[in-house]
Tab-separated table of C-alpha atoms in Angstrom:
chain	number	residue	atom	x	y	z
A	169	MET	CA	-42.560	56.755	-0.709
A	170	ARG	CA	-42.122	55.126	2.739
A	171	LEU	CA	-41.785	51.719	1.085
A	172	PHE	CA	-39.045	53.069	-1.178
A	173	LEU	CA	-37.108	54.493	1.802
A	174	LEU	CA	-37.458	51.228	3.727
A	175	LEU	CA	-36.253	49.237	0.716
A	176	ALA	CA	-33.288	51.593	0.201
A	177	ALA	CA	-32.281	51.311	3.887
A	178	CYS	CA	-32.425	47.512	3.787
A	179	THR	CA	-30.439	47.370	0.555
A	180	ALA	CA	-27.741	49.650	1.985
A	181	ALA	CA	-27.344	47.375	5.014
A	182	LEU	CA	-26.874	44.209	2.925
A	183	PRO	CA	-23.233	44.668	1.793
A	184	ALA	CA	-21.970	45.148	5.360
A	185	ALA	CA	-23.828	42.085	6.650
A	186	ALA	CA	-22.728	39.986	3.684
A	187	GLN	CA	-19.103	40.981	4.218
A	188	GLU	CA	-19.094	39.661	7.805
A	189	ARG	CA	-20.572	36.307	6.742
A	190	SER	CA	-18.751	35.865	3.450
A	191	ALA	CA	-17.403	32.351	2.981
A	192	THR	CA	-15.108	33.376	0.132
A	193	GLY	CA	-13.800	36.735	1.268
A	194	PRO	CA	-11.415	37.297	4.184
A	195	ILE	CA	-12.750	38.550	7.490
A	196	THR	CA	-10.741	40.985	9.569
A	197	VAL	CA	-9.890	39.204	12.819
A	198	ASN	CA	-9.905	42.358	14.940
A	199	ALA	CA	-13.297	43.561	13.721
A	200	PRO	CA	-15.745	44.075	16.588
A	201	GLY	CA	-18.251	41.253	16.932
A	202	VAL	CA	-16.343	38.874	14.627
A	203	GLN	CA	-15.047	35.644	16.119
A	204	PRO	CA	-11.373	34.977	15.344
A	205	GLN	CA	-10.563	32.160	12.943
A	206	ALA	CA	-10.124	28.772	14.634
A	207	THR	CA	-6.573	27.523	14.965
A	208	VAL	CA	-7.526	24.101	16.378
A	209	ILE	CA	-9.612	21.851	14.142
A	210	ALA	CA	-10.739	18.221	14.082
A	211	GLU	CA	-11.361	15.965	11.103
A	212	PRO	CA	-14.788	14.313	10.903
A	213	VAL	CA	-13.171	10.910	11.542
A	214	ALA	CA	-11.584	12.356	14.696
A	215	LEU	CA	-15.041	13.371	15.925
A	216	LEU	CA	-16.226	9.826	15.219
A	217	ILE	CA	-13.372	8.411	17.303
A	218	ALA	CA	-14.065	10.837	20.162
A	219	GLY	CA	-17.657	9.586	20.173
A	220	PHE	CA	-16.420	6.042	20.854
A	221	ASP	CA	-15.361	7.058	24.397
A	222	SER	CA	-17.880	4.908	26.275
A	223	ASP	CA	-16.684	5.525	29.850
A	224	GLY	CA	-16.413	9.313	29.596
A	225	ASP	CA	-12.735	9.574	30.548
A	226	ALA	CA	-11.899	11.623	27.415
A	227	ARG	CA	-9.692	8.780	26.160
A	228	VAL	CA	-10.501	6.074	23.607
A	229	THR	CA	-8.961	2.674	24.190
A	230	ARG	CA	-8.606	0.160	21.397
A	231	ALA	CA	-11.461	-1.877	22.910
A	232	GLU	CA	-13.732	1.199	22.928
A	233	PHE	CA	-12.660	1.982	19.370
A	234	ASP	CA	-13.430	-1.531	18.118
A	235	ALA	CA	-16.783	-1.675	19.936
A	236	GLY	CA	-17.797	1.780	18.678
A	237	LEU	CA	-16.760	0.931	15.148
A	238	LYS	CA	-18.808	-2.278	15.190
A	239	ARG	CA	-21.819	-0.486	16.701
A	240	SER	CA	-21.675	2.229	14.037
A	241	PHE	CA	-21.269	-0.319	11.197
A	242	ASP	CA	-24.162	-2.421	12.477
A	243	SER	CA	-26.406	0.651	12.628
A	244	ALA	CA	-26.020	1.056	8.852
A	245	ASP	CA	-26.069	-2.670	8.018
A	246	THR	CA	-29.823	-2.898	8.422
A	247	GLY	CA	-30.057	-6.091	6.378
A	248	HIS	CA	-27.416	-7.770	8.570
A	249	THR	CA	-25.432	-8.808	5.489
A	250	GLY	CA	-22.006	-7.919	6.851
A	251	SER	CA	-21.439	-5.297	4.186
A	252	LEU	CA	-22.561	-1.815	3.175
A	253	GLY	CA	-23.348	-0.772	-0.364
A	254	TYR	CA	-22.092	2.660	-1.358
A	255	ILE	CA	-25.423	4.324	-0.576
A	256	ALA	CA	-25.617	2.648	2.849
A	257	TYR	CA	-22.016	3.706	3.450
A	258	SER	CA	-22.870	7.321	2.597
A	259	ASP	CA	-25.811	7.094	5.033
A	260	TRP	CA	-23.374	5.778	7.660
A	261	SER	CA	-20.978	8.626	6.915
A	262	LEU	CA	-23.728	11.237	7.220
A	263	ARG	CA	-24.931	9.842	10.544
A	264	TRP	CA	-21.570	9.184	12.181
A	265	MET	CA	-19.278	11.815	10.638
A	266	GLY	CA	-21.698	14.578	9.692
A	267	ASP	CA	-21.530	14.469	5.881
A	268	ARG	CA	-21.912	11.926	3.108
A	269	ASN	CA	-18.598	12.924	1.495
A	270	THR	CA	-16.192	12.600	4.407
A	271	LEU	CA	-13.073	10.467	4.268
A	272	PRO	CA	-12.432	7.611	4.096
A	273	SER	CA	-14.525	7.158	0.990
A	274	PRO	CA	-16.202	3.852	0.159
A	275	PHE	CA	-14.117	3.646	-3.018
A	276	GLU	CA	-10.861	3.467	-1.087
A	277	MET	CA	-12.325	0.986	1.409
A	278	ASP	CA	-13.773	-1.400	-1.173
A	279	ARG	CA	-10.548	-3.321	-1.835
A	280	ASP	CA	-12.068	-6.174	-3.855
A	281	GLY	CA	-14.116	-3.903	-6.154
A	282	ASP	CA	-17.492	-5.543	-5.474
A	283	ASN	CA	-19.212	-2.161	-4.888
A	284	LYS	CA	-19.711	-2.978	-1.199
A	285	VAL	CA	-17.708	-2.308	1.931
A	286	SER	CA	-17.502	-5.493	3.984
A	287	TRP	CA	-16.986	-5.489	7.732
A	288	ALA	CA	-13.432	-6.804	7.166
A	289	GLU	CA	-12.642	-3.989	4.692
A	290	PHE	CA	-14.143	-1.481	7.098
A	291	GLN	CA	-12.034	-2.828	9.988
A	292	ASP	CA	-8.847	-2.863	7.910
A	293	ARG	CA	-9.185	0.769	6.862
A	294	PHE	CA	-10.018	1.919	10.370
A	295	ALA	CA	-7.042	-0.018	11.759
A	296	LEU	CA	-4.858	2.310	9.678
A	297	ILE	CA	-6.771	5.305	10.999
A	298	TRP	CA	-6.161	4.080	14.565
A	299	VAL	CA	-2.423	3.936	13.902
A	300	ARG	CA	-2.455	7.460	12.446
A	301	PHE	CA	-4.240	8.990	15.433
A	302	ASP	CA	-2.453	7.066	18.199
A	303	LYS	CA	0.544	9.347	17.754
A	304	ASN	CA	2.414	8.320	20.890
A	305	LYS	CA	1.671	4.604	20.280
A	306	ASP	CA	0.415	3.962	23.825
A	307	GLY	CA	-2.759	2.122	22.753
A	308	VAL	CA	-5.053	4.997	23.767
A	309	ILE	CA	-6.203	7.986	21.718
A	310	GLU	CA	-6.500	11.162	23.768
A	311	ARG	CA	-8.256	14.354	22.706
A	312	SER	CA	-4.931	16.068	22.028
A	313	GLU	CA	-4.167	13.396	19.429
A	314	LEU	CA	-7.466	14.052	17.646
A	315	VAL	CA	-7.025	17.761	16.966
A	316	THR	CA	-4.923	19.551	14.399
A	317	ILE	CA	-3.338	22.873	15.234
A	318	ARG	CA	-2.882	25.277	12.380
A	319	PRO	CA	-1.508	28.806	12.423
A	320	PRO	CA	-3.980	31.645	11.956
A	321	ALA	CA	-4.428	32.733	8.364
A	322	PHE	CA	-2.250	35.633	7.340
A	323	ASN	CA	-4.063	38.303	5.386
A	324	PRO	CA	-1.658	40.868	3.913
A	325	THR	CA	-4.497	43.018	2.566
A	326	ASP	CA	-6.225	43.132	5.960
A	327	GLY	CA	-9.540	41.992	4.559
A	328	LYS	CA	-9.616	44.375	1.621
A	329	ARG	CA	-9.878	43.124	-1.909
A	330	LYS	CA	-7.223	44.081	-4.418
A	331	ARG	CA	-8.222	46.364	-7.275
A	332	ARG	CA	-7.850	44.967	-10.748
């Protein structure tokens, strides 16, 4: 009987805990103990760029960017061939950007279609990324240029699901 009561108590507590952690359902921002939704985010490639700051001044110069890019590429080019196959590229992406499926993808970088990303192809694609993030075109990427600000999500139902 005690086991049944313990099981019933645990089962009753599950829906409330699952609602707070639900990845698909909305979370009420004002609920006690729930962290508000982030309004400032950074792309994985922005985190990569921030990691290239070698002197710790919270700014990435083009020289730091190029050196960091080369260092990261060389860490995945274990055979010293000057190119990364798609699997080696996904290993690079996991290590340096946190996930194998982050952008840019190896398919968009491999311009000649040889199923490898050469150092030149890698550099060319990241040169475009540099231009995109250096928003004020001063030759330095600051932290404020690496983040994206988005408005908080609006939830007209206040976290409650609609009845069908």
